[in-house]
């Protein structure tokens, strides 16, 4: 029982929710004589020989010769020495895996295999489930238990109403469970899988929809509808004209601001797409309507930069903006706090300091949060609690793929600045190997001689912090030796934060020529004179991360360059991957590619806390299902916001069960 508990199985219900992770298609066993390289096949045969070999570099290989009446094939397992203990000569073995040709002969690398007494495990010749296992729980036992459980299954209450199922072509729960474990055919299995994937996404989206409706109660927000003189005045004085995308997103924001429904909007825009001016024009509309605005950035440097930019764009418009960060102290801090409380200050720009105790706004109408993924949701809420129910705009440069935006921010409306200001020169991007380092340095010498600056970035992975630090330190020393006249500085995670700020400021002021950094350079820092970005061990960064890094240069008039240095041992695919960057500057294309290559966790650098952990649904493959499930959930909540209709009772009960489960999980930590 304890063994089963490790798999999360305590009841028959749990057993039936222990989904197979794959199937042997027992109806399509390929005769060994008919195997072809390049296909994935199920084979059944007798083990004739089995052995293990050590390979170079502490690697090992187990191989077995499997024969049926038509021939023999080598089964090979790399670095899974335990396999040898599971199989003996003479066993009847079933295996599924990819067939390849090696030194002229076919071999099969099993992704799954099992030892069998007869070919069907007593069942009809059909699809055989392959379950995730744990110690002392065999495939065979799980199969017989699920069979028995399904045979005895009482009719089950389906949480999905029949009309919803029909509308989306989903089989009833009982059928779906049976077909998921013991499908008659791949079609039946796919139908079952589709139901569970749809359902998983539906429950997630339904909860988002319920949250969204609660917040969007039309009367709870502020209507900021006054069109005054400040917006046109600042708009006219801008040193550029807004792009179409900026105007479109701004009108979406204004529409939300005019409404009494509180705004909850995500503003996505690639680095350099011009989010700041959109934010400013939104803040000004709040001021015209008699409210205050706040702009919160994740670091002091970014807050200062916003304050400078906004100060410049405001010119002599009658608007009072103040900067409030952790390092603003004493009398100034008290004066700003008083100004915000009295309403004398119109715009507060700052860091976390804005949400600390003692900072009160007289009438906060709009809260803008820059680079959202660096803030927790709790902080987002803390700022929004500082007013009636202010409008909230979250800005991010992380080009979140559509599927992720829908799941993570399903409760936010999304605006996208999908167009760059005119005249931007793309950053020339090159993928290099170690061999080209001397040429790279010669090129950097030219840039430096021309008075330009740049970055050299090293990866930092926590587990090997010491190694990475050494790497960056020796890289820094090598650069300093190679360019004796240049002012080279090193920035890493162990540099104290005021020292870090000092170095960043010196770099921005042109007092440092080359900044060697292990930490990702503050997202959003703008240094127009920085023209080159060198990324060492580029293979260790995600594509989106590389794109963000590249966005640090090319922010001025001068031509800019990005060099992705791939380590020698990294393999050819690392270069291929990096070349995506050379081919496009579209952050969304890059993010989709990154997502495809590395999965959702890495789009953000690390896995997000509270991200949905779907068991069957796959955000990439099931994007259409996600959209359908989302529409269904939001329609349902629109039609019946409190789920009080009798036919929605099963839905309500299921949500309550999910909530209990969450509470259980939270208690277990
Ligand atoms: P981000 O979206 O990365 O925050 P910024 O708001 O910092 O981008 O804008 C990047 C640069 O582009 C700034 O120097 C800004 O002045 C400039 N900019 C913004 N909008 C336009 C525009 N419509 N035309 C030309 N330049 C623009
Ligand atoms: Mg920005």
XYZ file of C-alpha atoms and ligand atoms in Angstrom:
697
model
C 0.000 0.000 0.000
C 2.806 2.359 0.842
C 4.327 1.623 -2.504
C 1.094 2.648 -4.180
C 0.786 5.736 -2.033
C 4.079 6.865 -3.489
C 2.293 7.003 -6.823
C -0.508 9.010 -5.240
C -2.860 6.013 -5.293
C -4.976 5.552 -2.159
C -8.409 4.807 -3.533
C -9.894 3.126 -6.577
C -10.606 6.615 -7.848
C -6.915 7.493 -7.593
C -6.055 4.262 -9.364
C -8.249 5.256 -12.280
C -6.658 8.676 -12.342
C -3.222 7.074 -12.597
C -3.021 7.572 -16.317
C -0.903 5.435 -18.597
C 2.026 7.362 -19.959
C 2.106 5.344 -23.146
C 0.688 2.203 -24.787
C 1.926 -0.812 -26.616
C -0.158 -1.050 -29.689
C -0.475 -4.809 -29.400
C -2.593 -4.897 -32.519
C 0.327 -3.645 -34.503
C 3.251 -5.779 -33.484
C 5.845 -5.541 -36.219
C 7.573 -8.742 -37.247
C 11.259 -8.323 -36.608
C 12.036 -9.208 -40.211
C 9.882 -6.263 -41.331
C 11.510 -3.537 -39.200
C 12.693 -0.420 -40.999
C 15.071 2.280 -39.845
C 13.352 5.538 -38.965
C 10.109 4.084 -37.609
C 8.868 3.504 -34.075
C 7.683 -0.045 -33.629
C 6.424 -2.574 -31.131
C 8.163 -5.950 -31.282
C 7.622 -9.197 -29.372
C 10.212 -11.944 -29.216
C 12.506 -14.130 -27.151
C 15.718 -12.841 -25.566
C 18.660 -14.870 -26.916
C 21.610 -13.001 -25.418
C 22.086 -10.127 -23.043
C 25.218 -8.213 -22.127
C 26.613 -4.957 -20.880
C 29.510 -2.884 -22.169
C 31.406 0.078 -20.758
C 31.780 2.942 -23.173
C 34.000 5.980 -23.131
C 33.470 8.559 -20.418
C 31.715 6.461 -17.787
C 28.954 5.597 -20.179
C 27.526 2.121 -20.542
C 25.352 0.171 -22.897
C 23.114 -2.830 -22.281
C 22.227 -4.795 -25.372
C 20.046 -7.815 -25.959
C 19.350 -9.879 -29.032
C 15.613 -10.322 -29.511
C 14.326 -12.927 -31.960
C 10.999 -13.942 -33.400
C 10.271 -16.388 -36.181
C 11.231 -13.799 -38.840
C 14.606 -12.633 -37.533
C 16.572 -10.918 -34.796
C 17.256 -7.325 -33.761
C 19.572 -5.755 -31.202
C 17.828 -3.891 -28.405
C 20.120 -1.221 -26.926
C 19.838 0.834 -23.772
C 22.379 3.569 -23.095
C 23.309 4.431 -19.511
C 20.580 2.295 -17.969
C 22.639 -0.503 -16.414
C 19.692 -1.554 -14.242
C 17.986 -2.934 -17.330
C 20.297 -5.927 -17.201
C 18.806 -7.068 -13.916
C 15.282 -6.967 -15.324
C 15.738 -9.337 -18.241
C 17.042 -12.887 -18.557
C 17.864 -15.136 -21.464
C 14.759 -16.952 -22.639
C 12.320 -14.225 -21.518
C 9.446 -13.287 -23.771
C 9.904 -9.566 -24.181
C 7.754 -6.834 -25.625
C 9.384 -3.535 -26.494
C 8.477 -0.296 -28.212
C 11.048 2.130 -29.513
C 12.793 3.866 -32.360
C 14.537 1.768 -34.982
C 17.859 3.022 -36.281
C 20.664 1.666 -38.404
C 24.065 1.384 -36.762
C 27.106 0.083 -38.625
C 24.831 -1.404 -41.234
C 22.564 -3.263 -38.847
C 19.179 -2.391 -37.412
C 18.802 -1.740 -33.721
C 15.908 -0.657 -31.546
C 16.200 1.627 -28.493
C 13.245 0.731 -26.282
C 11.424 3.641 -24.698
C 9.332 0.984 -22.949
C 9.622 -2.749 -22.562
C 8.189 -5.505 -20.449
C 8.579 -9.177 -19.873
C 5.418 -11.017 -20.759
C 4.072 -14.513 -20.328
C 1.769 -14.324 -23.288
C 1.453 -11.673 -25.885
C -1.760 -10.062 -24.644
C -1.404 -10.308 -20.869
C -4.617 -12.316 -20.835
C -6.605 -9.523 -22.466
C -7.777 -9.294 -26.021
C -5.151 -8.258 -28.506
C -5.446 -4.497 -28.128
C -3.650 -1.438 -26.796
C -1.724 -2.219 -23.634
C -1.356 0.607 -21.138
C 2.110 1.456 -19.852
C 1.886 3.025 -16.412
C 4.408 5.061 -14.498
C 5.822 2.659 -11.895
C 7.512 2.741 -8.579
C 9.403 0.194 -6.528
C 7.542 -3.073 -5.913
C 4.676 -2.134 -8.206
C 4.810 -3.938 -11.507
C 3.249 -3.087 -14.815
C 1.428 -6.374 -14.697
C -0.148 -5.671 -11.305
C -1.304 -2.216 -12.306
C -2.816 -3.596 -15.472
C -4.801 -6.220 -13.655
C -5.960 -3.719 -11.045
C -7.179 -1.165 -13.535
C -8.936 -3.911 -15.464
C -10.663 -5.132 -12.341
C -11.554 -1.636 -11.237
C -13.065 -0.823 -14.617
C -15.053 -4.078 -14.681
C -16.623 -3.207 -11.373
C -17.052 0.483 -12.005
C -20.487 1.852 -11.051
C -21.933 4.473 -13.394
C -19.993 7.649 -12.623
C -21.238 11.175 -12.116
C -19.859 13.276 -14.913
C -18.875 16.766 -13.765
C -19.332 18.001 -17.335
C -22.980 18.524 -18.309
C -24.123 16.546 -21.330
C -24.765 19.601 -23.499
C -21.272 20.940 -22.904
C -19.831 17.535 -23.791
C -21.891 17.298 -26.923
C -20.951 20.774 -27.983
C -17.264 19.946 -27.728
C -17.434 16.338 -28.879
C -16.228 14.875 -25.589
C -17.063 11.320 -24.511
C -18.777 10.748 -21.130
C -16.504 10.289 -18.145
C -17.097 6.523 -17.763
C -16.261 5.816 -21.394
C -13.300 8.145 -21.308
C -11.775 6.485 -18.240
C -12.179 3.028 -19.737
C -10.749 4.146 -23.055
C -7.839 5.925 -21.487
C -6.697 2.772 -19.697
C -7.715 0.070 -22.123
C -8.559 1.631 -25.474
C -9.881 -0.565 -28.282
C -7.994 1.538 -30.797
C -5.763 4.578 -31.064
C -8.847 6.584 -32.044
C -10.642 5.671 -28.821
C -7.525 6.515 -26.856
C -7.154 9.893 -28.557
C -10.813 10.694 -27.903
C -10.359 9.877 -24.235
C -7.131 11.807 -23.996
C -8.756 14.775 -25.643
C -11.569 14.784 -23.115
C -9.186 14.770 -20.158
C -6.931 17.396 -21.672
C -9.911 19.597 -22.469
C -11.273 19.096 -18.991
C -7.991 19.924 -17.297
C -7.748 23.168 -19.244
C -11.424 23.898 -18.670
C -11.144 23.679 -14.880
C -8.140 25.951 -14.883
C -9.807 28.499 -17.133
C -13.077 28.284 -15.241
C -11.345 29.303 -12.074
C -9.690 32.200 -13.876
C -13.044 33.214 -15.331
C -14.663 33.214 -11.909
C -11.858 35.334 -10.496
C -12.070 37.723 -13.414
C -15.814 38.204 -13.084
C -15.521 38.893 -9.413
C -13.067 41.653 -10.104
C -14.873 43.026 -13.073
C -18.072 43.818 -11.322
C -18.949 46.846 -13.394
C -19.626 49.230 -10.559
C -16.458 48.647 -8.541
C -13.976 50.661 -10.593
C -13.216 54.260 -11.422
C -14.346 55.903 -14.632
C -11.612 58.229 -15.851
C -13.346 59.869 -18.742
C -12.177 63.475 -18.695
C -10.303 64.500 -21.784
C -8.191 67.439 -20.723
C -5.309 69.375 -22.172
C -2.345 67.521 -20.782
C -2.450 64.472 -23.064
C -2.646 66.499 -26.301
C -0.020 68.909 -25.063
C 2.532 66.239 -24.147
C 1.541 64.236 -27.222
C 2.300 67.168 -29.523
C 5.643 67.821 -27.900
C 6.873 64.230 -28.351
C 10.077 64.047 -30.407
C 8.491 61.331 -32.576
C 5.084 60.232 -33.782
C 3.513 57.212 -32.160
C 3.522 54.014 -34.126
C 0.192 52.512 -35.161
C 0.646 49.788 -32.563
C 1.261 52.343 -29.822
C -1.875 54.252 -30.787
C -3.938 51.087 -30.894
C -2.802 49.853 -27.470
C -3.287 53.305 -26.026
C -6.872 53.442 -27.247
C -7.482 50.002 -25.717
C -6.148 51.311 -22.432
C -8.219 54.503 -22.614
C -11.329 52.475 -23.328
C -10.713 50.471 -20.154
C -9.991 53.607 -18.174
C -13.245 55.259 -19.242
C -15.240 52.278 -18.047
C -16.266 51.731 -14.432
C -14.989 48.185 -14.766
C -11.527 48.054 -13.220
C -8.865 47.604 -15.885
C -6.624 44.552 -15.688
C -4.517 44.652 -18.775
C -1.196 43.180 -19.822
C 0.831 45.357 -22.186
C 3.293 43.218 -24.081
C 5.943 44.745 -26.245
C 9.393 43.664 -27.298
C 12.397 45.519 -25.891
C 12.533 48.929 -27.499
C 8.973 48.836 -28.822
C 8.135 51.991 -26.850
C 6.093 50.963 -23.844
C 7.211 53.862 -21.660
C 5.531 56.581 -23.662
C 2.305 54.579 -23.757
C 2.514 54.241 -19.979
C 3.059 57.963 -19.614
C 0.099 58.908 -21.818
C -2.080 56.557 -19.764
C -0.887 58.149 -16.523
C -1.652 61.598 -17.901
C -5.215 60.623 -18.724
C -5.652 59.580 -15.085
C -4.371 62.966 -13.988
C -6.726 64.831 -16.307
C -9.536 62.966 -14.630
C -8.384 64.118 -11.227
C -6.562 60.989 -10.100
C -2.996 60.033 -9.305
C -0.855 57.457 -11.058
C 1.922 55.118 -9.981
C 4.618 53.415 -12.021
C 6.490 50.613 -10.292
C 9.724 49.140 -11.648
C 11.636 46.127 -10.303
C 14.949 47.899 -9.659
C 16.122 51.319 -8.586
C 18.043 51.854 -11.790
C 14.980 51.183 -13.883
C 12.836 53.429 -11.700
C 15.381 56.222 -12.038
C 15.515 55.712 -15.769
C 11.731 55.911 -16.033
C 11.750 59.072 -13.924
C 14.356 60.670 -16.204
C 12.543 59.673 -19.401
C 9.196 60.838 -18.086
C 10.643 64.073 -16.802
C 12.072 64.759 -20.258
C 8.856 63.879 -22.099
C 6.749 65.986 -19.736
C 8.749 69.096 -20.510
C 6.988 71.978 -18.785
C 3.560 70.320 -18.617
C 1.854 71.077 -15.282
C 2.428 67.641 -13.815
C 4.219 66.763 -10.597
C 6.152 63.515 -10.739
C 8.250 62.161 -7.888
C 10.757 59.333 -7.600
C 10.427 57.121 -4.555
C 12.901 54.274 -4.081
C 14.568 52.584 -1.158
C 17.464 55.012 -1.239
C 15.245 58.068 -1.004
C 15.286 58.721 2.700
C 14.777 61.194 5.476
C 13.178 64.504 4.711
C 12.733 63.931 0.990
C 10.911 60.704 1.646
C 8.629 62.343 4.195
C 7.893 65.197 1.788
C 7.004 62.799 -1.033
C 4.862 60.661 1.245
C 2.980 63.762 2.349
C 2.583 64.935 -1.246
C 1.094 61.599 -2.253
C -1.244 61.532 0.714
C -2.438 65.085 0.060
C -2.678 64.581 -3.664
C -0.128 67.289 -4.468
C 2.035 64.779 -6.336
C 0.422 63.426 -9.503
C 2.726 60.581 -10.467
C 4.835 58.390 -8.218
C 7.604 56.473 -9.943
C 9.439 53.931 -7.847
C 10.277 50.468 -6.683
C 8.871 48.287 -3.925
C 9.156 51.393 -1.799
C 5.820 52.433 -3.299
C 3.997 49.579 -1.630
C 5.549 49.910 1.776
C 3.812 50.929 4.936
C 3.437 54.641 5.299
C 2.951 55.327 1.595
C -0.652 56.340 0.976
C -2.195 57.847 -2.103
C -5.013 60.317 -1.860
C -6.764 59.012 -4.979
C -4.792 56.450 -6.921
C -6.513 55.864 -10.259
C -3.964 53.931 -12.290
C -1.181 51.616 -11.200
C 1.343 50.536 -13.818
C 3.739 47.710 -13.093
C 6.763 47.310 -15.337
C 8.444 43.961 -16.012
C 5.796 42.047 -14.200
C 7.401 38.645 -13.905
C 9.937 40.025 -11.488
C 7.175 40.928 -9.077
C 5.064 38.402 -7.265
C 1.330 38.491 -7.596
C 1.139 39.521 -3.947
C 3.023 42.725 -4.726
C 0.754 43.443 -7.644
C -2.183 43.179 -5.270
C -0.527 45.303 -2.594
C -0.173 48.231 -4.966
C -3.718 47.927 -6.204
C -5.039 47.941 -2.672
C -3.751 51.470 -2.300
C -6.872 52.999 -3.770
C -10.562 52.433 -4.400
C -10.104 49.822 -7.114
C -7.539 51.434 -9.362
C -6.972 50.395 -12.929
C -3.979 48.130 -13.372
C -1.667 47.902 -16.336
C 1.114 45.328 -16.296
C 3.947 45.873 -18.780
C 6.263 43.134 -19.886
C 8.975 42.729 -22.488
C 8.912 38.967 -22.088
C 7.312 37.842 -25.307
C 5.053 35.293 -23.731
C 3.729 32.833 -26.276
C 0.018 33.081 -26.835
C -0.740 29.799 -25.136
C 1.104 30.803 -21.997
C -0.385 34.263 -21.903
C -3.804 32.655 -21.929
C -3.058 30.304 -19.091
C -0.934 32.439 -16.803
C -2.617 35.751 -17.391
C -5.997 34.364 -18.366
C -7.538 36.951 -16.071
C -5.810 39.851 -17.810
C -6.754 41.374 -21.129
C -3.795 41.551 -23.458
C -2.569 44.427 -25.623
C 0.442 43.980 -27.820
C 2.792 46.517 -29.312
C 3.718 44.378 -32.263
C 5.593 46.947 -34.289
C 8.916 48.676 -33.741
C 9.427 52.429 -34.104
C 10.630 53.191 -37.631
C 14.308 53.366 -38.475
C 15.543 50.767 -36.018
C 18.587 49.028 -37.324
C 18.647 45.317 -36.541
C 21.534 44.235 -34.326
C 23.958 42.315 -36.539
C 24.110 38.881 -34.932
C 26.899 36.313 -35.385
C 27.312 32.825 -34.007
C 30.980 32.135 -33.251
C 33.172 29.304 -32.023
C 36.293 29.422 -29.861
C 38.440 29.494 -32.994
C 37.113 32.919 -33.944
C 37.906 34.519 -30.601
C 40.987 36.377 -31.854
C 38.997 37.929 -34.689
C 36.273 38.853 -32.234
C 38.789 40.641 -30.011
C 40.256 42.467 -32.977
C 36.775 43.707 -33.812
C 36.065 44.775 -30.238
C 39.323 46.704 -30.272
C 37.985 48.727 -33.224
C 34.718 49.485 -31.427
C 36.571 50.551 -28.325
C 38.919 52.713 -30.350
C 35.811 54.428 -31.774
C 34.754 55.269 -28.222
C 31.947 52.721 -28.047
C 31.042 50.488 -25.102
C 29.707 46.990 -24.693
C 28.873 43.989 -22.577
C 30.396 40.555 -22.149
C 27.939 38.228 -20.428
C 28.655 34.895 -18.790
C 25.962 32.418 -17.749
C 25.251 31.835 -14.127
C 23.624 28.637 -13.070
C 23.039 28.377 -9.381
C 24.256 24.849 -8.776
C 27.644 25.613 -10.213
C 27.930 29.191 -9.061
C 31.537 28.805 -8.005
C 32.599 27.401 -11.377
C 30.718 30.066 -13.288
C 32.177 32.784 -11.164
C 35.675 31.522 -11.841
C 34.890 31.436 -15.525
C 33.684 35.029 -15.554
C 36.560 36.184 -13.395
C 39.184 34.681 -15.652
C 37.324 36.014 -18.686
C 37.400 39.433 -17.105
C 41.112 39.176 -16.384
C 41.817 38.037 -19.929
C 39.895 40.988 -21.345
C 41.567 43.460 -19.035
C 44.966 42.108 -20.134
C 43.981 42.090 -23.806
C 42.671 45.674 -23.711
C 44.983 47.436 -21.267
C 43.709 50.882 -22.193
C 40.051 50.035 -21.771
C 38.213 50.396 -18.489
C 36.812 46.939 -17.803
C 34.540 46.148 -14.853
C 33.167 42.904 -13.454
C 29.648 42.545 -12.133
C 28.422 39.336 -10.540
C 25.893 38.064 -8.059
C 28.150 38.522 -5.065
C 28.744 42.201 -5.691
C 26.828 44.168 -3.053
C 23.809 45.947 -4.423
C 25.002 49.521 -3.902
C 28.295 48.627 -5.577
C 26.289 47.060 -8.406
C 24.323 50.282 -8.783
C 27.532 52.268 -8.761
C 29.017 50.146 -11.557
C 25.829 50.347 -13.643
C 25.724 54.106 -13.256
C 29.399 54.436 -14.190
C 28.733 52.319 -17.280
C 25.725 54.448 -18.219
C 27.845 57.570 -17.762
C 30.515 56.226 -20.112
C 33.118 55.801 -17.377
C 33.380 52.056 -17.997
C 34.044 50.676 -21.480
C 33.425 46.966 -21.100
C 31.089 45.503 -18.557
C 31.691 41.828 -17.841
C 28.655 40.409 -16.072
C 27.450 37.068 -14.808
C 24.064 38.280 -13.784
C 21.707 39.090 -16.541
C 22.107 42.788 -17.088
C 19.133 44.631 -15.713
C 16.319 44.180 -18.156
C 15.459 47.520 -19.647
C 18.629 49.454 -18.917
C 19.217 51.903 -21.714
C 22.781 52.856 -22.669
C 22.750 54.305 -26.158
C 26.536 54.207 -26.554
C 26.701 50.448 -25.912
C 27.141 48.837 -29.316
C 28.329 45.311 -28.674
C 27.019 42.378 -26.704
C 29.167 39.280 -26.397
C 27.492 36.237 -24.852
C 29.916 33.552 -23.689
C 28.671 29.937 -23.509
C 25.657 31.088 -25.449
C 24.469 27.485 -25.595
C 23.567 27.735 -21.942
C 21.007 30.499 -22.425
C 17.445 30.189 -23.614
C 16.690 31.866 -26.928
C 14.386 34.384 -25.282
C 17.073 35.230 -22.780
C 19.549 35.774 -25.606
C 17.049 37.979 -27.340
C 16.595 40.055 -24.184
C 20.357 40.392 -23.855
C 20.682 41.461 -27.457
C 18.040 44.105 -26.773
C 20.558 45.857 -24.480
C 22.406 47.135 -27.530
C 21.275 48.938 -30.652
C 19.408 51.537 -28.633
C 21.129 54.478 -30.256
C 22.029 55.704 -33.732
C 25.155 53.576 -34.081
C 25.290 50.127 -35.646
C 25.210 47.408 -33.026
C 26.536 43.864 -32.859
C 25.739 40.708 -30.942
C 28.199 37.810 -30.775
C 27.027 34.451 -29.514
C 30.074 32.420 -28.579
C 29.362 28.696 -28.530
C 31.730 26.484 -26.495
C 33.638 23.829 -28.364
C 31.983 20.881 -26.671
C 28.458 22.173 -27.202
C 27.529 20.211 -30.312
C 26.168 21.222 -33.667
C 22.571 21.681 -32.586
C 23.622 24.453 -30.184
C 24.879 26.453 -33.146
C 21.734 25.704 -35.108
C 19.641 26.898 -32.221
C 21.627 30.103 -31.835
C 21.198 30.800 -35.530
C 17.491 31.376 -34.938
C 18.633 34.628 -33.328
C 20.705 35.579 -36.327
C 17.720 35.005 -38.575
C 15.041 37.007 -36.789
C 14.538 39.936 -34.435
C 10.921 39.155 -33.717
C 10.701 38.370 -30.004
C 7.453 36.484 -30.434
C 8.836 34.209 -33.118
C 11.862 33.575 -30.903
C 9.722 32.892 -27.851
C 7.564 30.404 -29.725
C 10.718 28.669 -30.924
C 12.208 28.697 -27.442
C 9.003 27.344 -26.017
C 8.972 24.578 -28.603
C 12.588 23.666 -27.832
C 12.657 23.986 -24.080
C 9.146 23.974 -22.690
C 7.253 26.522 -20.698
C 9.462 26.658 -17.630
C 12.349 28.264 -19.380
C 10.481 31.018 -21.084
C 10.699 32.780 -17.761
C 14.163 31.555 -16.890
C 12.742 29.482 -14.101
C 9.531 27.700 -13.545
C 6.921 30.062 -12.209
C 5.432 29.393 -8.857
C 1.743 28.715 -9.165
C 1.980 27.792 -12.821
C -0.528 25.150 -13.787
C 0.904 21.678 -13.823
C -1.159 19.830 -16.382
C -1.008 16.056 -16.405
C -2.484 15.378 -19.795
C -2.824 18.672 -21.578
C 0.245 19.869 -23.397
C 0.200 23.620 -23.893
C 2.030 23.445 -27.131
C 0.163 20.634 -28.804
C -3.212 21.512 -27.319
C -3.368 25.213 -28.068
C -6.668 24.803 -29.944
C -8.138 22.839 -27.082
C -7.000 25.566 -24.723
C -8.758 28.241 -26.724
C -11.925 26.151 -26.884
C -11.838 25.351 -23.178
C -11.201 28.966 -22.335
C -14.128 30.189 -24.443
C -16.371 27.545 -22.911
C -15.341 28.545 -19.383
C -15.789 32.273 -19.931
C -19.133 31.776 -21.742
C -20.375 29.615 -18.922
C -19.473 32.181 -16.305
C -21.006 34.957 -18.401
C -24.269 33.048 -18.565
C -24.289 31.882 -14.954
C -21.801 33.900 -12.869
C -22.609 32.161 -9.591
C -23.067 28.689 -11.083
C -26.482 28.403 -9.524
C -28.270 26.805 -12.445
C -29.289 23.220 -11.556
C -27.489 21.760 -14.561
C -24.306 23.413 -13.320
C -24.462 21.726 -9.922
C -21.944 19.017 -10.909
C -19.551 21.746 -12.024
C -19.903 23.518 -8.718
C -19.330 20.307 -6.803
C -16.235 19.551 -8.846
C -14.803 23.015 -8.229
C -15.349 22.492 -4.511
C -13.439 19.212 -4.729
C -10.602 20.935 -6.558
C -10.508 23.639 -3.898
C -10.318 20.988 -1.156
C -7.486 19.274 -2.979
C -5.609 22.580 -3.245
C -6.101 23.184 0.445
C -4.757 19.691 1.168
C -1.731 20.333 -0.987
C -1.122 23.659 0.716
C -1.251 21.966 4.125
C 1.228 19.330 3.029
C 3.429 22.194 1.839
P 10.532 49.609 -24.061
O 9.272 49.112 -24.700
O 11.658 48.646 -24.187
O 10.322 50.087 -22.653
P 11.098 52.323 -24.513
O 9.800 52.846 -24.075
O 12.253 52.416 -23.587
O 10.939 50.827 -24.954
O 11.440 52.971 -25.910
C 12.658 52.685 -26.556
C 13.155 53.907 -27.313
O 12.313 54.171 -28.428
C 13.149 55.148 -26.474
O 14.351 55.839 -26.730
C 11.951 55.942 -26.987
O 12.143 57.320 -26.852
C 11.879 55.533 -28.424
N 10.542 55.567 -28.995
C 9.391 55.185 -28.413
N 8.346 55.313 -29.265
C 8.846 55.775 -30.415
C 8.262 56.125 -31.703
N 6.955 55.998 -31.941
N 9.106 56.557 -32.670
C 10.428 56.666 -32.447
N 11.029 56.381 -31.275
C 10.264 55.939 -30.277
Mg 11.069 49.533 -20.680
